[in-house]
GROMACS .gro file of C-alpha atoms in nm:
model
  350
    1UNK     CA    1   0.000   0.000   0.000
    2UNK     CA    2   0.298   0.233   0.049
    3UNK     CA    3   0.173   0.363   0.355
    4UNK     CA    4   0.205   0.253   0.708
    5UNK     CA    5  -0.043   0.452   0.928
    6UNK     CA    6  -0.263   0.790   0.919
    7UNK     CA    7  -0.153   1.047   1.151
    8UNK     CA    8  -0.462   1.282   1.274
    9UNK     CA    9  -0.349   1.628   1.322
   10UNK     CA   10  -0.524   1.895   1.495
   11UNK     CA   11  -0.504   2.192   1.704
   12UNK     CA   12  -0.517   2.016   2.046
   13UNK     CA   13  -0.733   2.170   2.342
   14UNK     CA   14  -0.738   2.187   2.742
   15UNK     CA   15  -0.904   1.886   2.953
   16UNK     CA   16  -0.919   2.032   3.263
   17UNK     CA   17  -0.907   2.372   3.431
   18UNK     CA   18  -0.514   2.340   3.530
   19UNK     CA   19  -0.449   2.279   3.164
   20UNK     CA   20  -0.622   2.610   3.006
   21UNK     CA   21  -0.372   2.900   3.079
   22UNK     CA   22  -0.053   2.633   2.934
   23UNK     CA   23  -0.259   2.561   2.652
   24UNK     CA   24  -0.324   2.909   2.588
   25UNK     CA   25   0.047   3.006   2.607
   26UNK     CA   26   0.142   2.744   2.380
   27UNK     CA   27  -0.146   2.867   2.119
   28UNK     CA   28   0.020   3.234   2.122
   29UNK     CA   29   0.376   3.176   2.211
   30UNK     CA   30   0.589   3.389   2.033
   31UNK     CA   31   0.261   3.605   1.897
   32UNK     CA   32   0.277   3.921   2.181
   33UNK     CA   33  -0.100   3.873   2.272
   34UNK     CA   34  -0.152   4.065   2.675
   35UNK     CA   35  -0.200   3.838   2.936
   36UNK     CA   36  -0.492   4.005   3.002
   37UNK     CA   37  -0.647   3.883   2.651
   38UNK     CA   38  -0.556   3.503   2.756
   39UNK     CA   39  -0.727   3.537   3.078
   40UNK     CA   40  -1.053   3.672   2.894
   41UNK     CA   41  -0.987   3.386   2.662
   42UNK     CA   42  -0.935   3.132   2.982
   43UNK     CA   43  -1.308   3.242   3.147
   44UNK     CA   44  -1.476   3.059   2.809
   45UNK     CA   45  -1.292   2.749   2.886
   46UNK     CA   46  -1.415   2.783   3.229
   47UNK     CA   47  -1.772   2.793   3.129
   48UNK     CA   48  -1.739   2.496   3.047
   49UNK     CA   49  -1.523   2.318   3.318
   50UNK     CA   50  -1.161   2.434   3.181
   51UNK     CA   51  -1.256   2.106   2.922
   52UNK     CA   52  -1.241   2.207   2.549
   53UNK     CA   53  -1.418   1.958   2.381
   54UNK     CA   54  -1.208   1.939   2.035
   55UNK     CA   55  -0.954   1.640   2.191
   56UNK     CA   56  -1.291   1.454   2.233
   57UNK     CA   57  -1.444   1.505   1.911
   58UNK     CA   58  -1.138   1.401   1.760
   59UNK     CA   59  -1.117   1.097   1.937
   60UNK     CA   60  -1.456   1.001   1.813
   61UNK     CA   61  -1.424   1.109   1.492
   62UNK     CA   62  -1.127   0.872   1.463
   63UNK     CA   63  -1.264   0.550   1.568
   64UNK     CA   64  -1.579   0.657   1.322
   65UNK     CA   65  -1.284   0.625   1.078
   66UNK     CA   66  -1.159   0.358   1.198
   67UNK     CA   67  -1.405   0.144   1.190
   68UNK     CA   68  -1.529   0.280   0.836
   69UNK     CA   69  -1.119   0.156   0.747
   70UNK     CA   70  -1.180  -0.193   0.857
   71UNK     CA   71  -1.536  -0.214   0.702
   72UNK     CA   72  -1.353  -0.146   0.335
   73UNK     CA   73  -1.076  -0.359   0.396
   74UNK     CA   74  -0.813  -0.079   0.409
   75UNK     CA   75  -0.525  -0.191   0.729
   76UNK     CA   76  -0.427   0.155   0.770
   77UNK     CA   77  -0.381   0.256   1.201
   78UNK     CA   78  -0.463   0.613   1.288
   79UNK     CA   79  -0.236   0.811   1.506
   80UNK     CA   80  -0.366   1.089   1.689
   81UNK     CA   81  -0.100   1.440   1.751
   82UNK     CA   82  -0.198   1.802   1.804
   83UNK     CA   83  -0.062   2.110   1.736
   84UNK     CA   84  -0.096   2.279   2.101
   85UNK     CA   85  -0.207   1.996   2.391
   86UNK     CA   86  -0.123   1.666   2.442
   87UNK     CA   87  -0.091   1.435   2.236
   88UNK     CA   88   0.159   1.662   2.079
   89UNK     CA   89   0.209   1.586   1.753
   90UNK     CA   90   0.648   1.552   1.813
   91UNK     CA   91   0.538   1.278   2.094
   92UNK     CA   92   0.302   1.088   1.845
   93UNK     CA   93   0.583   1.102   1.559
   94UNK     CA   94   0.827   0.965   1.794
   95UNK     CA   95   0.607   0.677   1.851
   96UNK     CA   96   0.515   0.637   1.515
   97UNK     CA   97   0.892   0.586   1.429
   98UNK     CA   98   0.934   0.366   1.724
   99UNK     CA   99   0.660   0.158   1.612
  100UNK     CA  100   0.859   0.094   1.273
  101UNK     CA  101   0.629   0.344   1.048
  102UNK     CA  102   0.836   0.491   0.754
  103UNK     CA  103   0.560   0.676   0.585
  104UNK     CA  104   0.234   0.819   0.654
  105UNK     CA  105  -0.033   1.003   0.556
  106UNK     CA  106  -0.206   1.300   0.778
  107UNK     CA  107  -0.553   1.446   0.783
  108UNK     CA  108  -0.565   1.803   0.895
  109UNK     CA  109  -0.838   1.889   1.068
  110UNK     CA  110  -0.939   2.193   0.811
  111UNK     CA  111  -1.100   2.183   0.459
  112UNK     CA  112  -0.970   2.455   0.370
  113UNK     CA  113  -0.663   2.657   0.241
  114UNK     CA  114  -0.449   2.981   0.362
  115UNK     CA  115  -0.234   2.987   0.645
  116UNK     CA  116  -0.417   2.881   0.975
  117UNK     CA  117  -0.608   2.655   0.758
  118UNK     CA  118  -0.318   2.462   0.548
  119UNK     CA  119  -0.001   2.622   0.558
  120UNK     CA  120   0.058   2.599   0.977
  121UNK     CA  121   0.005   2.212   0.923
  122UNK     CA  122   0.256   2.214   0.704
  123UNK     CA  123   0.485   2.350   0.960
  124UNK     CA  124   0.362   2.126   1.212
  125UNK     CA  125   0.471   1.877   1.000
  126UNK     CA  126   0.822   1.975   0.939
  127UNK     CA  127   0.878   2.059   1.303
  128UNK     CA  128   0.771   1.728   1.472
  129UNK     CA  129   0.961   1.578   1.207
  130UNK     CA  130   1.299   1.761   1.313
  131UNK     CA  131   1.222   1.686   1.698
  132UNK     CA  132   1.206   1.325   1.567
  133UNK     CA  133   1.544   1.344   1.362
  134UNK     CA  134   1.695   1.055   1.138
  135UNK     CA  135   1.459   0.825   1.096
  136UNK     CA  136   1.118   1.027   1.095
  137UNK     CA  137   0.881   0.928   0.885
  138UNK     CA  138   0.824   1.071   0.504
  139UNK     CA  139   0.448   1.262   0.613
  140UNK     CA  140   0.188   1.310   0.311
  141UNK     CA  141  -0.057   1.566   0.404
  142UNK     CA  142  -0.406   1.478   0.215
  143UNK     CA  143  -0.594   1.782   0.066
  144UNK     CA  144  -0.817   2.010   0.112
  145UNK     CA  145  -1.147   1.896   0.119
  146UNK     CA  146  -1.413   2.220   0.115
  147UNK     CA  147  -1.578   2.125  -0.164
  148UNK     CA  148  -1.575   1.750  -0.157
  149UNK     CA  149  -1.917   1.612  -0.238
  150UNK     CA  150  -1.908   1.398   0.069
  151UNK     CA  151  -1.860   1.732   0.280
  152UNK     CA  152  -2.099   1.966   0.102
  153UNK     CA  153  -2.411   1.733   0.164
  154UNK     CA  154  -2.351   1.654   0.535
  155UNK     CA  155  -2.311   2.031   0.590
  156UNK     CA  156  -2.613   2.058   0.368
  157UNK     CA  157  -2.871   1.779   0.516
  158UNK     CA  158  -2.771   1.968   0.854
  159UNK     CA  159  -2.870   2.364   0.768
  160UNK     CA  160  -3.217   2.172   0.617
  161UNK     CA  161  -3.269   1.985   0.965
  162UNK     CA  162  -3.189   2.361   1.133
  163UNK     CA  163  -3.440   2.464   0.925
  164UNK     CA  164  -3.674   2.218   1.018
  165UNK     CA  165  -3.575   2.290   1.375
  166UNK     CA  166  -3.755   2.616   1.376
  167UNK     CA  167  -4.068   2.445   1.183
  168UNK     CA  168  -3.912   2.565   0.817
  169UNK     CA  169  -4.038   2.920   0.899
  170UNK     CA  170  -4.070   3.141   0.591
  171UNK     CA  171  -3.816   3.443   0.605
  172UNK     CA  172  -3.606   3.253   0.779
  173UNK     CA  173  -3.227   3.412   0.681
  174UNK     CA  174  -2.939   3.161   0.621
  175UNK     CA  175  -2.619   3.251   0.795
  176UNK     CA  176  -2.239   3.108   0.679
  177UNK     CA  177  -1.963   3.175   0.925
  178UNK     CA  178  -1.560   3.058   0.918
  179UNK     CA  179  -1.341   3.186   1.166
  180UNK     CA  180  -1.236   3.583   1.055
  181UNK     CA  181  -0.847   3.622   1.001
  182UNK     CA  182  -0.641   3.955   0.918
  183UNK     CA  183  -0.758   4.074   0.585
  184UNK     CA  184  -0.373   4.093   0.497
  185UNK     CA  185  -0.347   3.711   0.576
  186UNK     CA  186  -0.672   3.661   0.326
  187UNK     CA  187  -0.430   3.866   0.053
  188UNK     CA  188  -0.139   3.599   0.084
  189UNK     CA  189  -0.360   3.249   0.104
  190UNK     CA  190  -0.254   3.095  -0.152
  191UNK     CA  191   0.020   3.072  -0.422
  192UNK     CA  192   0.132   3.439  -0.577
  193UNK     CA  193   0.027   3.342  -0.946
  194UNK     CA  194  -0.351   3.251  -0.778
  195UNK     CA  195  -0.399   3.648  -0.679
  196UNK     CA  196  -0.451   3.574  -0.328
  197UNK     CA  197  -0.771   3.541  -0.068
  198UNK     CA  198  -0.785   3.167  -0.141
  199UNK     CA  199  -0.930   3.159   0.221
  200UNK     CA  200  -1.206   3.376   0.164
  201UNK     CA  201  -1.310   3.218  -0.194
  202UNK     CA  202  -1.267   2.886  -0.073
  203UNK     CA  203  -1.561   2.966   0.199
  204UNK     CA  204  -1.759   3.130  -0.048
  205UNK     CA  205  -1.755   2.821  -0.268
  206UNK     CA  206  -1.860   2.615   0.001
  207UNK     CA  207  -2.132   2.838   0.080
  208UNK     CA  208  -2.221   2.872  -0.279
  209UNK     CA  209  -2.211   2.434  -0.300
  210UNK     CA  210  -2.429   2.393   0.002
  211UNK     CA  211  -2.680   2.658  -0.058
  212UNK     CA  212  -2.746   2.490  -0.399
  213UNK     CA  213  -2.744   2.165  -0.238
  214UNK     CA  214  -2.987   2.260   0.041
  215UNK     CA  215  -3.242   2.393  -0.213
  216UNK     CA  216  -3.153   2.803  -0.053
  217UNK     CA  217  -3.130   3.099  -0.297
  218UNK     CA  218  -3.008   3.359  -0.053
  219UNK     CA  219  -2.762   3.334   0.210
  220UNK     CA  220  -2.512   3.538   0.379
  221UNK     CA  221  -2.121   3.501   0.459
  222UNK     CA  222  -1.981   3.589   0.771
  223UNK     CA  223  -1.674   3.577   1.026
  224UNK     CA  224  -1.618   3.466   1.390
  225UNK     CA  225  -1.365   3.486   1.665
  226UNK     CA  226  -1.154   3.782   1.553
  227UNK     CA  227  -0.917   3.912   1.759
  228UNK     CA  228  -0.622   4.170   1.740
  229UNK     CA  229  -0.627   4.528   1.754
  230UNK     CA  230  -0.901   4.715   1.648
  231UNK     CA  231  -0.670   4.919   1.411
  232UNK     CA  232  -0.580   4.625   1.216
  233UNK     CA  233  -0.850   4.521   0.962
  234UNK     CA  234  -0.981   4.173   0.969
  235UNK     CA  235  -1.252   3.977   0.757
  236UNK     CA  236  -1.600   4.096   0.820
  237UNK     CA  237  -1.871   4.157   0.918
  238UNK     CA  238  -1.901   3.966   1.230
  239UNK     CA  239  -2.127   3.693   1.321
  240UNK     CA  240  -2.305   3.918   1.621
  241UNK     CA  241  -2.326   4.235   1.424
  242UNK     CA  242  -2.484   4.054   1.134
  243UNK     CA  243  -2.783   3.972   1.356
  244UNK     CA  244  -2.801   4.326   1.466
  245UNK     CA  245  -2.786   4.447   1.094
  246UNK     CA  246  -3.050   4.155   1.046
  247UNK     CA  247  -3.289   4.222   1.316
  248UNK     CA  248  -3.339   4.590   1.181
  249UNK     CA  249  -3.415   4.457   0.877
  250UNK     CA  250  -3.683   4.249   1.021
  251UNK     CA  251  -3.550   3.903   0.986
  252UNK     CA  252  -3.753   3.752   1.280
  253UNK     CA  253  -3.534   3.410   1.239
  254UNK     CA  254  -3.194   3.261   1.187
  255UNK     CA  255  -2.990   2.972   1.094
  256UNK     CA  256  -2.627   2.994   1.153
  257UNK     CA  257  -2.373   2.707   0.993
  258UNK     CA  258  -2.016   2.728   1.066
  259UNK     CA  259  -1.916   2.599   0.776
  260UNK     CA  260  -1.586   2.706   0.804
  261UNK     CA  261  -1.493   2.475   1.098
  262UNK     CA  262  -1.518   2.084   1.083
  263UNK     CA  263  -1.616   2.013   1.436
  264UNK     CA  264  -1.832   2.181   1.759
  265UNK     CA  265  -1.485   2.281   1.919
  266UNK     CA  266  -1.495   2.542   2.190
  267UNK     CA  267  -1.567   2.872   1.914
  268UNK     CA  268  -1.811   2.726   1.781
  269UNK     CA  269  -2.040   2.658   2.142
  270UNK     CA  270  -1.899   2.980   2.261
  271UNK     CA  271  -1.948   3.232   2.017
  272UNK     CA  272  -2.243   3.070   1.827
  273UNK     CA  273  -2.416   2.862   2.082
  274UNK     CA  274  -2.365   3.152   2.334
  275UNK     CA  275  -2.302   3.526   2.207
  276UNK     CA  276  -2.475   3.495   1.881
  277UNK     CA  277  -2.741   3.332   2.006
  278UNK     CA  278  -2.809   3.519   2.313
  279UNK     CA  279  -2.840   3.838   2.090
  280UNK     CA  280  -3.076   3.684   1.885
  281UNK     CA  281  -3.268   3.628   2.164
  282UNK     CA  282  -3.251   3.962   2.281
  283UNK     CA  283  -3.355   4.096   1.949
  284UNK     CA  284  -3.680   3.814   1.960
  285UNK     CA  285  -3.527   3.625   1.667
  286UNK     CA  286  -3.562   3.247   1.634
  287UNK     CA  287  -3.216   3.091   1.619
  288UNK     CA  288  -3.131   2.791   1.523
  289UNK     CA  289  -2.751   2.661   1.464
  290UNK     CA  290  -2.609   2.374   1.241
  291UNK     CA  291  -2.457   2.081   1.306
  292UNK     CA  292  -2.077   2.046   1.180
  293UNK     CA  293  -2.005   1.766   0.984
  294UNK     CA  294  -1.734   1.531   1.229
  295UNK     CA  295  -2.020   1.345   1.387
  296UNK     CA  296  -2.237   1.278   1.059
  297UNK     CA  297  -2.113   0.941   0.909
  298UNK     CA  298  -1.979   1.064   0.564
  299UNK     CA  299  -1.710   1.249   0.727
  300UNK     CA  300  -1.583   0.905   0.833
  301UNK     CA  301  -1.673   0.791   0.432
  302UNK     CA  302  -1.465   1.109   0.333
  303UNK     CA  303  -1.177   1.070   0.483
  304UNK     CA  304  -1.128   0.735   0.373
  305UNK     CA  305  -1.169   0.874   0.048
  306UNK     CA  306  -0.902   1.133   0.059
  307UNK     CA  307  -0.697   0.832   0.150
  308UNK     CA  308  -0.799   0.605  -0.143
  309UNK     CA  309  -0.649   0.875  -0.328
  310UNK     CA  310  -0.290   0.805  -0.280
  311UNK     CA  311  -0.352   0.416  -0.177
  312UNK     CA  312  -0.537   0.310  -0.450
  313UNK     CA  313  -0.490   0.605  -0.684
  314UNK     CA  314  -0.836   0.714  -0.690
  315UNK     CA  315  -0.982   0.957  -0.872
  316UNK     CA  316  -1.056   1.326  -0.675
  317UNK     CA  317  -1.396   1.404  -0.630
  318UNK     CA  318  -1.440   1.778  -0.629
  319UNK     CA  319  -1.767   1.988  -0.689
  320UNK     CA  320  -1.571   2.265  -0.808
  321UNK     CA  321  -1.322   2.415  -1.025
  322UNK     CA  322  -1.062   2.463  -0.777
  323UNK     CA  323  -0.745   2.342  -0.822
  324UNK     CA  324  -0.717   2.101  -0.570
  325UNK     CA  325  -0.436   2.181  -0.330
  326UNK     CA  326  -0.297   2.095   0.020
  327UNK     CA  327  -0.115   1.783  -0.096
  328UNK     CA  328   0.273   1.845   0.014
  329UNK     CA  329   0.495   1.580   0.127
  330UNK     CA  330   0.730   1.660   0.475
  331UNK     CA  331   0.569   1.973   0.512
  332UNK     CA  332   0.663   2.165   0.208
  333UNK     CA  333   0.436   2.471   0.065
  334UNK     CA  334   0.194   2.433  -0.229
  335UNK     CA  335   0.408   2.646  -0.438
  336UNK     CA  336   0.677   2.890  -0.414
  337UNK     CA  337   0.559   3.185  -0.165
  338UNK     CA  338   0.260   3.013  -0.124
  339UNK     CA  339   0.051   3.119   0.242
  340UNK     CA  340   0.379   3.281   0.347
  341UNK     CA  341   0.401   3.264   0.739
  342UNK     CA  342   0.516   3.622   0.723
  343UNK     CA  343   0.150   3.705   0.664
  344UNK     CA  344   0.081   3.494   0.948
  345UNK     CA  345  -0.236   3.613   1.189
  346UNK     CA  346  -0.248   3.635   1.571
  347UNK     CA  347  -0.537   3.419   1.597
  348UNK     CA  348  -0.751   3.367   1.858
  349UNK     CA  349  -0.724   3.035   2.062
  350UNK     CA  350  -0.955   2.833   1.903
   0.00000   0.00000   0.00000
């Protein structure tokens, strides 16, 4: 098969109140962000018991594909490493080479491409694999996946059951949201001769593929979980001002999907379930929010997919006319002065 495992990489997250204010310094080491911002940052984990649920999530999604492996035949162990928490990605690695693996593939948790999205893995990549030293093993980071059909109609069967959720109320307003990043960043995603703003487009396909998919003419396209100084511009408008700007056009309901993330990590419950939802209610609107796709069985079927790709040589399926990118072997770029991390944002902890 030419491959001897799949290493999961994600972002990582706290699992108990001790672990939130190292987690958050590892998320913005280097990055200047105030103390005082990580403590605000710290009382959302707290909300909900100092436990992020994202290491969770990931652990289910991986036995989901798992066990979708073994149903197709395909003897391929997953490896689970993270970005910011334990299980660091450079302590996985290290086991993965002690375990005799010479090459493997990796799923990022993201569908999408600029440089929180696709390029950091890449330097996730190439840093465990210099912790780890001789010996590492070759890593093939799969694709991007934002506008696989697999992904577009799990993310569309769940804005329809929203819908439904609020009794399919006529008026109701459908609301895309991906986490914001520095509009500079959004400039430099992607490869120089692209133009830039692959981010941005990328999420505007996907809203574009699910709309059509759910049977939805109108829509809108919004950000989340900006941070950085005001004075430096970042993708907008934002999730809770949208309602406002909504509500005084006398939308009396909502349906939010965060399309833009894969899985109900801790911005998504906070600053959906939460703030845009309690200023719905305080503007009388009928909210509803969207499932994201982890927990719906094709993700499972998708993955494997992605895999079949470089196992079997399958065939891409893609819904759009997007080059399909991501694919990089030991953590090089897409292309020369693709994503560069120069452009890189201070991101919120996710």
């Amino acid at each position: 098969m030419g491959y001897d495992a799949l290493l999961w990489l994600s972002f990582g997250g706290p699992e108990g109140p001790d672990e939130v204010m190292p987690f958050l310094e590892n998320v913005t080491r280097g990055r200047g962000v105030p103390r005082e911002r990580l403590l605000e940052v710290a009382e959302h984990y707290q909300h909900f018991g100092g436990v992020s649920p994202i290491n969770r999530l990931n652990r289910s999604a991986i036995a989901a594909v798992e066990k979708q492996l073994a149903a197709e035949g395909v003897e391929l162990p997953v490896r689970f490493g993270n970005r910011n928490w334990h299980p660091m990605v450079e302590r996985t690695l290290a086991e993965m080479k002690a375990d005799g693996v010479r090459r493997a593939l990796v799923f990022p948790t993201s569908a999408y491409g600029g440089y929180s999205a696709c390029r950091q893995y890449d330097e996730d990549i190439e840093r465990a694999r210099a912790a780890v030293g001789d010996g590492a093993p070759d890593l093939v980071k799969l694709r991007q996946f934002f506008d696989h059909p697999l992904f577009v109609s799990a993310i569309a069967d769940a804005v329809r059951a929203a819908h439904a959720g609020l009794g399919d109320r006529p008026g109701t307003r459908t609301v895309f949201t991906a986490h914001s990043v520095p509009v500079s960043a959004d400039q430099a995603a992607g490869p120089p001769s692209e133009g830039g703003y692959r981010y941005s487009r990328q999420i505007a396909e996907a809203a574009r593929l699910v709309a059509a998919e759910a049977g939805i003419a109108e829509y809108d396209v919004v950000w989340q979980s900006r941070s950085g100084p005001p004075q430096v511009p970042w993708l907008e408008p934002d999730i809770v001002d949208h309602i406002d700007a909504l509500h005084e056009r006398g939308v009396e309901s909502v349906v939010v999907s965060p399309i833009g993330f894969v899985s109900d990590h801790l911005e998504v419950v906070w600053d959906l379930d939460n703030e845009a939802a309690e200023r719905a209610a305080e503007h009388g609107m009928a909210f509803a929010r969207a499932a994201t796709p982890d927990s719906d069985p094709r993700f499972a079927e998708l993955v494997v997919e992605l895999i079949r790709e470089h196992v079997e040589d399958a065939p891409a399926r893609k819904l759009s006319e997007f080059p399909a990118a991501g694919c990089t072997l030991n953590g090089a770029p897409c292309a020369i002065g693709c994503c560069e991390p120069a452009k890189r944002p201070s991101a919120r902890p996710a």
